PDB file of C-alpha atoms in Angstrom:
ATOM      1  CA  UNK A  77       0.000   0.000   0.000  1.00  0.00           C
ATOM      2  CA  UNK A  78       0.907   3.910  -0.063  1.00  0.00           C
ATOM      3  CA  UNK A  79       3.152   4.978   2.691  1.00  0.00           C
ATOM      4  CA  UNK A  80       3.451   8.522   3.573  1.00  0.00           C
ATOM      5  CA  UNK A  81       6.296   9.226   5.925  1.00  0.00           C
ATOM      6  CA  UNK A  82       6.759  12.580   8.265  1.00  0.00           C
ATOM      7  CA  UNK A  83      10.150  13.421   9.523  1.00  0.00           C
ATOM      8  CA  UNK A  84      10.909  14.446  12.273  1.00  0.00           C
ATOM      9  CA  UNK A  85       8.620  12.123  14.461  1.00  0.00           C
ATOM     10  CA  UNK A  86       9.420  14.183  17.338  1.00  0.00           C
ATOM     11  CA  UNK A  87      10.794  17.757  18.267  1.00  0.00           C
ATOM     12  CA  UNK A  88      11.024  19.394  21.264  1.00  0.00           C
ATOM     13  CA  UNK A  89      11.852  23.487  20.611  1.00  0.00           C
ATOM     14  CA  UNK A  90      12.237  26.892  22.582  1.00  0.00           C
ATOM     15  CA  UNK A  91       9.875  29.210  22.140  1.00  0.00           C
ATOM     16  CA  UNK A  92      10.387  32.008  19.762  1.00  0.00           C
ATOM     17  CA  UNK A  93      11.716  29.099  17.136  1.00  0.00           C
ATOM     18  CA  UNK A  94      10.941  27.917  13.819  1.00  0.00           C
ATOM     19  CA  UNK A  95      10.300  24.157  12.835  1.00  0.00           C
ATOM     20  CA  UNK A  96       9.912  22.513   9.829  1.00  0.00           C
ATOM     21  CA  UNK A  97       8.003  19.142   9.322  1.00  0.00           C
ATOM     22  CA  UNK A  98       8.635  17.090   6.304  1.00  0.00           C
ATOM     23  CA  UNK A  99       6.115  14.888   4.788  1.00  0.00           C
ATOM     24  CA  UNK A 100       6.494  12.408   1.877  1.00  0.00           C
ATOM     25  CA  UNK A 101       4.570  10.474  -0.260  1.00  0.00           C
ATOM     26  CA  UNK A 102       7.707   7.210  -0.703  1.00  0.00           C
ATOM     27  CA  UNK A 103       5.908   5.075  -4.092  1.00  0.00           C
ATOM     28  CA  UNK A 104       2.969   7.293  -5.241  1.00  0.00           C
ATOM     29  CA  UNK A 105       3.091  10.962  -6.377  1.00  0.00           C
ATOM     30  CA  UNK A 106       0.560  13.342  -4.492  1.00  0.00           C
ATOM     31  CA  UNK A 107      -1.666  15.641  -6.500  1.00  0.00           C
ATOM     32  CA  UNK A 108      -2.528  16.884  -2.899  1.00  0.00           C
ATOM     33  CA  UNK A 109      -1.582  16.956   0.598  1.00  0.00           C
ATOM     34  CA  UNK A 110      -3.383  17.862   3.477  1.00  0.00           C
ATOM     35  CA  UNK A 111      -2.241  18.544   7.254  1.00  0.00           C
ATOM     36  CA  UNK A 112      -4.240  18.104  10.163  1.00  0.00           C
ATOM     37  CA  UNK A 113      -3.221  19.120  13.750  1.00  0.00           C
ATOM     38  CA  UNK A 114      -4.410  17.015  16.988  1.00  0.00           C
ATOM     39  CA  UNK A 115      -4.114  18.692  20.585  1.00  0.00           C
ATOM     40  CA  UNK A 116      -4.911  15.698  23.632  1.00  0.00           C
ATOM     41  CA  UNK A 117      -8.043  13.777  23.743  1.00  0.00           C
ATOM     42  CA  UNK A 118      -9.519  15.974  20.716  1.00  0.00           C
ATOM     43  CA  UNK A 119     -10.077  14.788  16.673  1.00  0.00           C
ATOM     44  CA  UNK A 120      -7.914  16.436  13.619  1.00  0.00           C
ATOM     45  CA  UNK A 121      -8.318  19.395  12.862  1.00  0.00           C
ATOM     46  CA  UNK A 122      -7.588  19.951   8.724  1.00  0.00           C
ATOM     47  CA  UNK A 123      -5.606  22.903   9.179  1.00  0.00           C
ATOM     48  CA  UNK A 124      -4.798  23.157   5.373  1.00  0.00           C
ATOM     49  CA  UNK A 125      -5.029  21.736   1.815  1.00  0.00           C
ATOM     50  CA  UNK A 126      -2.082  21.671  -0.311  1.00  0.00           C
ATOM     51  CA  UNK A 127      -1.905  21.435  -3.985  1.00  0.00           C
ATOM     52  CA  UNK A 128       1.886  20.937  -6.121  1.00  0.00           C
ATOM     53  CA  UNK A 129       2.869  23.836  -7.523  1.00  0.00           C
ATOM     54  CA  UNK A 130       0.186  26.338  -6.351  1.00  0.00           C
ATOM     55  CA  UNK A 131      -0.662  27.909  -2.831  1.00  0.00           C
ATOM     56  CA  UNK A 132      -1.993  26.259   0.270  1.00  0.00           C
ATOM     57  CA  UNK A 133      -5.917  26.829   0.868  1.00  0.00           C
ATOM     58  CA  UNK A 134      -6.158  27.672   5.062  1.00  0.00           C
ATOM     59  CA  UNK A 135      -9.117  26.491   6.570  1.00  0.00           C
ATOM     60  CA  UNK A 136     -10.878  29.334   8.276  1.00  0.00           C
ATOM     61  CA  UNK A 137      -9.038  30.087  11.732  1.00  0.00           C
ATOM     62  CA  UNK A 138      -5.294  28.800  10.776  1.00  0.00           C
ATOM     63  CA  UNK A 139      -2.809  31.375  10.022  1.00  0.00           C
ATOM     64  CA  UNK A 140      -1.086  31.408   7.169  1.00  0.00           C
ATOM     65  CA  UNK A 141       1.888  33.591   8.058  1.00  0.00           C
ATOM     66  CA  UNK A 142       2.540  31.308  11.227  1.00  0.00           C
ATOM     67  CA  UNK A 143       2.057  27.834   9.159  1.00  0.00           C
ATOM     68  CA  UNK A 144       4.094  28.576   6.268  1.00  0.00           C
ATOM     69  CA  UNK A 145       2.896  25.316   3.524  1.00  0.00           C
ATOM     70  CA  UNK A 146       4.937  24.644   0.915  1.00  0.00           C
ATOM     71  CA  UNK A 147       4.560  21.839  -1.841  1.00  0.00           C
ATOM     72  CA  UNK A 148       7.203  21.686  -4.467  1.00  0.00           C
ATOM     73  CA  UNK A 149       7.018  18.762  -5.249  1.00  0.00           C
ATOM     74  CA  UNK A 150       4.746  15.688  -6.002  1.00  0.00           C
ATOM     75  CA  UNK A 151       6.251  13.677  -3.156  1.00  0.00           C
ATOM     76  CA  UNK A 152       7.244  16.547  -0.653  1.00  0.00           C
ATOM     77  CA  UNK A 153       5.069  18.865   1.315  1.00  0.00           C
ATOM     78  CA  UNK A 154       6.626  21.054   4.647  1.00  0.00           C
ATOM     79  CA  UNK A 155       5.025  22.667   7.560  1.00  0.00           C
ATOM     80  CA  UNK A 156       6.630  25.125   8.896  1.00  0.00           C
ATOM     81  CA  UNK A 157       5.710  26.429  12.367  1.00  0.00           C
ATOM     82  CA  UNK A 158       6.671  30.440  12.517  1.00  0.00           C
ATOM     83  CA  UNK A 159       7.833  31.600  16.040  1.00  0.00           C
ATOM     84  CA  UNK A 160       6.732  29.085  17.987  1.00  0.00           C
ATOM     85  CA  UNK A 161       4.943  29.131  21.277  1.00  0.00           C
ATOM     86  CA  UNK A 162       3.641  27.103  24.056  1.00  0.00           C
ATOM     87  CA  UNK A 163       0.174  26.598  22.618  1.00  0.00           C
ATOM     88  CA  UNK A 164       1.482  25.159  19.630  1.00  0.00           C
ATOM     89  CA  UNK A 165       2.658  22.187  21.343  1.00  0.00           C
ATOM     90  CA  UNK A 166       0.439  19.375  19.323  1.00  0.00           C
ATOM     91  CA  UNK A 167       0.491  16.256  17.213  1.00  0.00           C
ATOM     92  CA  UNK A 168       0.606  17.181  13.335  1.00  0.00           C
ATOM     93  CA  UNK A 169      -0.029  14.980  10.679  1.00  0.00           C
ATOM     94  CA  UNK A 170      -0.223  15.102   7.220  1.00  0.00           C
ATOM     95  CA  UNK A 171      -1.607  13.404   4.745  1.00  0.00           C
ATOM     96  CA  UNK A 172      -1.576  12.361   0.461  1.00  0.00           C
ATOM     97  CA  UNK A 173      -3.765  11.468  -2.175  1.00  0.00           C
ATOM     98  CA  UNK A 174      -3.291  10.751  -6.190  1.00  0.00           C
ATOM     99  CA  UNK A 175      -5.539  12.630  -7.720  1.00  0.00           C
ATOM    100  CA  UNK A 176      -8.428  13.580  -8.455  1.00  0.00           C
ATOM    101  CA  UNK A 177      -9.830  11.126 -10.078  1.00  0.00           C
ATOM    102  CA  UNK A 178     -13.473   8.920 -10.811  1.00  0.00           C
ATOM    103  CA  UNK A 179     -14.363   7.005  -7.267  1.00  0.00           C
ATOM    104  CA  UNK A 180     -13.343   7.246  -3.949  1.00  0.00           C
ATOM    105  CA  UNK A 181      -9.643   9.352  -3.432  1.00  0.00           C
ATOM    106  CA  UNK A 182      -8.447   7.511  -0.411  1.00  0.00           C
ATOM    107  CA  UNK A 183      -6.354   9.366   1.433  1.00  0.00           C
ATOM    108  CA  UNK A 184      -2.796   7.913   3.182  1.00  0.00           C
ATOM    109  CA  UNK A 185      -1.707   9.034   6.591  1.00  0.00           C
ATOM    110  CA  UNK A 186       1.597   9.784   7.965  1.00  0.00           C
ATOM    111  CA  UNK A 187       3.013   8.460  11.324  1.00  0.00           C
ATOM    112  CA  UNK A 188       2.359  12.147  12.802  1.00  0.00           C
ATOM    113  CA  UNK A 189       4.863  14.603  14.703  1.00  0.00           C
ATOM    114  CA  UNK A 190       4.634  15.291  18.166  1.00  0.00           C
ATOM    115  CA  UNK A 191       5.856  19.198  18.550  1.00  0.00           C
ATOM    116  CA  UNK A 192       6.603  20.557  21.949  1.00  0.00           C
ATOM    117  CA  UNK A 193       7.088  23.878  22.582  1.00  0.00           C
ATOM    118  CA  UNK A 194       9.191  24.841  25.873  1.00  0.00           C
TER     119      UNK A 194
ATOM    120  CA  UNK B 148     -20.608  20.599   6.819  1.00  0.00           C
ATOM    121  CA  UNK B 149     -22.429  17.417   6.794  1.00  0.00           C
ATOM    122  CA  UNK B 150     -22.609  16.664  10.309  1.00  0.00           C
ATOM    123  CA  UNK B 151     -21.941  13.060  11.667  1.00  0.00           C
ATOM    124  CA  UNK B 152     -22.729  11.862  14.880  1.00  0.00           C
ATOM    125  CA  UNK B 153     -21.009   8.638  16.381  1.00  0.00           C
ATOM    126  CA  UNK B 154     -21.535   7.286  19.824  1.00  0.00           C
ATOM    127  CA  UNK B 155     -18.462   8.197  21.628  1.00  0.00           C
ATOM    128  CA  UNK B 156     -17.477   4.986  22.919  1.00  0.00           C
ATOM    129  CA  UNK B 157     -18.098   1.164  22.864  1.00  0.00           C
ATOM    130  CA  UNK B 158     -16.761  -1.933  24.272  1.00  0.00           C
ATOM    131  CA  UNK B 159     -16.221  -5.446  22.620  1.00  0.00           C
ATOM    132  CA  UNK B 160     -15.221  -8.530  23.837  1.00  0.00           C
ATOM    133  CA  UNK B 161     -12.147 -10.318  22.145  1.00  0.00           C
ATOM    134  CA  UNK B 162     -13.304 -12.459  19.604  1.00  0.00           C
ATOM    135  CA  UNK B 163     -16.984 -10.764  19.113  1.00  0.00           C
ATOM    136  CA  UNK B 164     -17.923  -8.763  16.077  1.00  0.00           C
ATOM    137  CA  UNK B 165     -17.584  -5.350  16.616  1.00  0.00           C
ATOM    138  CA  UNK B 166     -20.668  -3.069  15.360  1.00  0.00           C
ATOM    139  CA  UNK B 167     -20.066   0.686  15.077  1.00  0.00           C
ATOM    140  CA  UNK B 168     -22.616   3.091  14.001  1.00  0.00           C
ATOM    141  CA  UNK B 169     -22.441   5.842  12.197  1.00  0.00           C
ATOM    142  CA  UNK B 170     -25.186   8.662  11.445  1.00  0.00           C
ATOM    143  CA  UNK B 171     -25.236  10.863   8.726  1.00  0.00           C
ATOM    144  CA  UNK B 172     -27.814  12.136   7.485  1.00  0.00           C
ATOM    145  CA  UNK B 173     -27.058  15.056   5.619  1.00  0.00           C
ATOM    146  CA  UNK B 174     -24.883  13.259   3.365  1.00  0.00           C
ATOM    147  CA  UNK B 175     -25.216  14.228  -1.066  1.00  0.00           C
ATOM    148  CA  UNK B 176     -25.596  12.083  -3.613  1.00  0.00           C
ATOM    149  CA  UNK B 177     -21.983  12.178  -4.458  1.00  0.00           C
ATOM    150  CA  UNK B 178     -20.314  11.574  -1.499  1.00  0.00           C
ATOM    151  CA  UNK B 179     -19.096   8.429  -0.115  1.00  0.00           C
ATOM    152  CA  UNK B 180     -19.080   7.244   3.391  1.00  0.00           C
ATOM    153  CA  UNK B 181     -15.518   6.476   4.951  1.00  0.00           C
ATOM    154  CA  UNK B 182     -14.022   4.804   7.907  1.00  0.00           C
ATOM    155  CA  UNK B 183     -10.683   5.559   9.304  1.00  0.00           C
ATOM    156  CA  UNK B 184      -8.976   4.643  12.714  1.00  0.00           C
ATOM    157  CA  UNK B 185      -6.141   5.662  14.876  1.00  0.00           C
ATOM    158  CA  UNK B 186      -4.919   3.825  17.055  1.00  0.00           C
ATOM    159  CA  UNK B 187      -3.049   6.013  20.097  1.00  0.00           C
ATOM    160  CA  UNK B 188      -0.093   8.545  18.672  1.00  0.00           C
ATOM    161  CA  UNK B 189      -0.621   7.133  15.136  1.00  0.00           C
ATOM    162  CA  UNK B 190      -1.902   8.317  11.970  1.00  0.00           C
ATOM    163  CA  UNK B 191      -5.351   7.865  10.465  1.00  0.00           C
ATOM    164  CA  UNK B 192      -5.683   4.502   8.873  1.00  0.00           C
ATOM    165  CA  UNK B 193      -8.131   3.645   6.237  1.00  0.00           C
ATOM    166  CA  UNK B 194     -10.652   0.941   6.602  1.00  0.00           C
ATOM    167  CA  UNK B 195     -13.228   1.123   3.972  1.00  0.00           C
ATOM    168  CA  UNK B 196     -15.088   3.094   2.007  1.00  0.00           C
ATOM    169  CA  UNK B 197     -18.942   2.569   0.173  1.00  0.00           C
ATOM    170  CA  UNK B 198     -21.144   4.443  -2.158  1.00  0.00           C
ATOM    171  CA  UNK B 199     -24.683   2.835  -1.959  1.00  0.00           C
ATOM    172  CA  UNK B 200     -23.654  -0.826  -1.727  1.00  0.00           C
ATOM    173  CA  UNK B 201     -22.713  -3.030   1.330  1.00  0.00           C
ATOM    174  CA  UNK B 202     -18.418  -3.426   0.904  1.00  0.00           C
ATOM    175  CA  UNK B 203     -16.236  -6.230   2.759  1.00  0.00           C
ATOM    176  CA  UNK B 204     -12.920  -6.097   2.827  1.00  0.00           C
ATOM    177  CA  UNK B 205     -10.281  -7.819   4.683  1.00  0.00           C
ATOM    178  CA  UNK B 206     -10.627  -5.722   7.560  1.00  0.00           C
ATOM    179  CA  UNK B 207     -14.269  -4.984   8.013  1.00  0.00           C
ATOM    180  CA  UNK B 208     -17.480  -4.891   6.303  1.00  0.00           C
ATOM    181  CA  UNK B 209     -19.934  -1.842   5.801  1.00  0.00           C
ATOM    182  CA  UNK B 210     -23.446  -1.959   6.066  1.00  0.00           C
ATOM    183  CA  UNK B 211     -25.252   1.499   4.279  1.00  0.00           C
ATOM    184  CA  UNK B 212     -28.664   1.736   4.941  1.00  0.00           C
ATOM    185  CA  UNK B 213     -30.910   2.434   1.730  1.00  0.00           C
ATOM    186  CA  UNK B 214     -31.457   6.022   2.406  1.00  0.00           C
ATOM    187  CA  UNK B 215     -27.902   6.443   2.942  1.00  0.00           C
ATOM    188  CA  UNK B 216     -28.583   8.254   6.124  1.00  0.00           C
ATOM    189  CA  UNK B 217     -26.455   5.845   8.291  1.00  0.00           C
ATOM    190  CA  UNK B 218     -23.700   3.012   8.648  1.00  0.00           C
ATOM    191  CA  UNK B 219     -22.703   0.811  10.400  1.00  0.00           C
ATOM    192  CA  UNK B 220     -19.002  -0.884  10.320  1.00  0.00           C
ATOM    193  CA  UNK B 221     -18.598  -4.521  11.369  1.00  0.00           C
ATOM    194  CA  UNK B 222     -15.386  -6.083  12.590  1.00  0.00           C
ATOM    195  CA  UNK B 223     -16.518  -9.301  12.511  1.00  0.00           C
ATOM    196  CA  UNK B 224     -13.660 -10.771  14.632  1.00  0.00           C
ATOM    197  CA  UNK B 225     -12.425  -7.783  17.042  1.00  0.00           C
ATOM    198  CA  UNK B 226      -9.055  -8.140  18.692  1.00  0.00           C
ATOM    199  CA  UNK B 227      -6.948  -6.232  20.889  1.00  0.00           C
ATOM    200  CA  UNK B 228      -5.361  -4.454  18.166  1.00  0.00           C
ATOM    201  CA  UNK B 229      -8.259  -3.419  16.695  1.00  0.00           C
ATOM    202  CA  UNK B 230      -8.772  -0.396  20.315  1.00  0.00           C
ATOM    203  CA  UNK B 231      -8.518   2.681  18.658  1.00  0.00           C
ATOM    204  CA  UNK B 232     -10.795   5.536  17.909  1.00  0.00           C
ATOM    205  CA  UNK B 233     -12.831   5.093  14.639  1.00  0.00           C
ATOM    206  CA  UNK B 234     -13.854   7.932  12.100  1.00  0.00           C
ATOM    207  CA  UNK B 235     -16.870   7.474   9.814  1.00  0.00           C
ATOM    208  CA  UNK B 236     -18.832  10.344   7.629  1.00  0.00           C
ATOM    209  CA  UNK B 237     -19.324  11.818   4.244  1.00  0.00           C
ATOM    210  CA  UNK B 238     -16.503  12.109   1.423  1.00  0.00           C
ATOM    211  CA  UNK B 239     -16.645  13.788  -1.623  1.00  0.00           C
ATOM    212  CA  UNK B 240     -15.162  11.434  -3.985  1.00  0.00           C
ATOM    213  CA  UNK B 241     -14.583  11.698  -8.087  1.00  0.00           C
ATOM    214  CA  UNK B 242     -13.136  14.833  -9.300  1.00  0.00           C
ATOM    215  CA  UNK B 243     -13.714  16.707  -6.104  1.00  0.00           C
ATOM    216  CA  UNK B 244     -10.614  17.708  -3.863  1.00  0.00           C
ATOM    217  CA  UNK B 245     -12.854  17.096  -1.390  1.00  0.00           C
ATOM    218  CA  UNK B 246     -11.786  17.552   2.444  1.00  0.00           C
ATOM    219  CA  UNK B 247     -11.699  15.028   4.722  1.00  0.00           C
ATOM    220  CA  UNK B 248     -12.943  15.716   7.891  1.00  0.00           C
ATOM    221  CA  UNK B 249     -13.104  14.043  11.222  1.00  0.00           C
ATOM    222  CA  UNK B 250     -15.801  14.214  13.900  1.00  0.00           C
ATOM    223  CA  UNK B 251     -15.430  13.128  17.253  1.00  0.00           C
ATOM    224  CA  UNK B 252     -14.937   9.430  16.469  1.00  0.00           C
ATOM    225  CA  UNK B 253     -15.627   6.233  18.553  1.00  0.00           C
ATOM    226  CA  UNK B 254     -13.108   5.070  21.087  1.00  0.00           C
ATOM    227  CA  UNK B 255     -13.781   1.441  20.649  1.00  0.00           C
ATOM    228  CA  UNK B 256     -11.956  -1.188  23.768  1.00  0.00           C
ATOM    229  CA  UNK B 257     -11.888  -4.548  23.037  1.00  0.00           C
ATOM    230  CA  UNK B 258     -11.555  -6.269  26.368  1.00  0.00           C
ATOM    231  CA  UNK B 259     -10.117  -9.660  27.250  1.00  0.00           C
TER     232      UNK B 259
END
């Protein structure tokens, strides 16, 4: 099956910092990528959608300027977490699909990235 | 939004089929009706997907009700493995990009 990997799997950060998540699509190219944040004991949250080539669409509530999205490539799509704080502390993960296409676009999940912010 | 409603938790015994419900009732013509699961600190993982027909796959089957209003996933076997919190709704499917979004999910146990 797909695999979709994230990298790092865990970072631990000072406030006022920048971090950058990484996540691949390894044997399938990705038309689109999405990423989805998950604080304790709560559901994901889509926090974006993330075409190749063109700019992120924010869902309503996310800043842009603090998640920076970029998608260059077909397999590659990076979060990057502007200056940092406490409250950003969460689980991201991203996800791929091929596509679109007729039917059902399954989507593949990465392992996640825990992010704590000191 | 379509809104979904799932209980938000259920218990199984090892070895018993596992029946999860799902309602919703808003759901268009074009959209399928997904499950995913994650199991604790993991990422979503897909477990089936239907249009208007019942689907079985090796990891569940998925019962849609005629009026497409409601579902219900069966693992037919459940195991330990199989404690996680599981996802159902409404997914836009052909040439959409549509989103996939997650309600609050079912924390199934499956108990000794």
């Amino acid at each position: 099956g797909a695999v979709v990997s994230q990298h790092p799997s865990r970072v631990i950060c000072k406030s006022g910092t920048s971090v950058k998540i990484e996540c691949r699509s390894l044997d399938f190219q990705a038309t689109t990528m999405f990423w989805y944040r998950q604080f304790p004991k709560q559901s994901l949250m889509l926090m974006a959608t993330s075409n190749e080539g063109s700019k992120a669409t924010y869902e309503q509530g996310v800043e842009k300027d603090k998640f920076l999205i970029n998608h260059a490539s077909l397999t590659l799509s990076t979060l990057t977490v502007t200056s940092a704080h406490p409250e950003d502390s969460s689980f991201y993960i991203c996800s791929a699909r091929v596509g679109p296409s007729g039917g059902y676009n399954e989507q593949f999940f990465g392992p996640g990235t825990r992010l704590t912010v000191l | 939004d379509a809104k979904t409603t799932q209980p938000p938790s259920m218990d199984c015994a090892e070895g018993r089929a596992a029946n999860l419900p799902c309602n919703h009732s808003t759901i268009s013509g074009n959209e399928y009706v997904y499950w995913y699961r994650q199991i604790h600190s993991q990422g979503p993982q897909y477990i089936i997907h239907g249009l208007k027909n019942n689907e079985t796959n090796e990891m569940a089957s998925l019962i849609i009700t005629e009026d497409r209003k409601s579902s219900t996933l069966i693992l037919p076997h459940a195991t330990l493995r199989d404690t996680a919190v599981y996802y159902c709704g409404p997914h836009a499917g052909g040439t959409s990009y549509g989103k996939l979004t997650f309600g609050q999910g079912t924390i199934l146990t499956v108990h000794p």
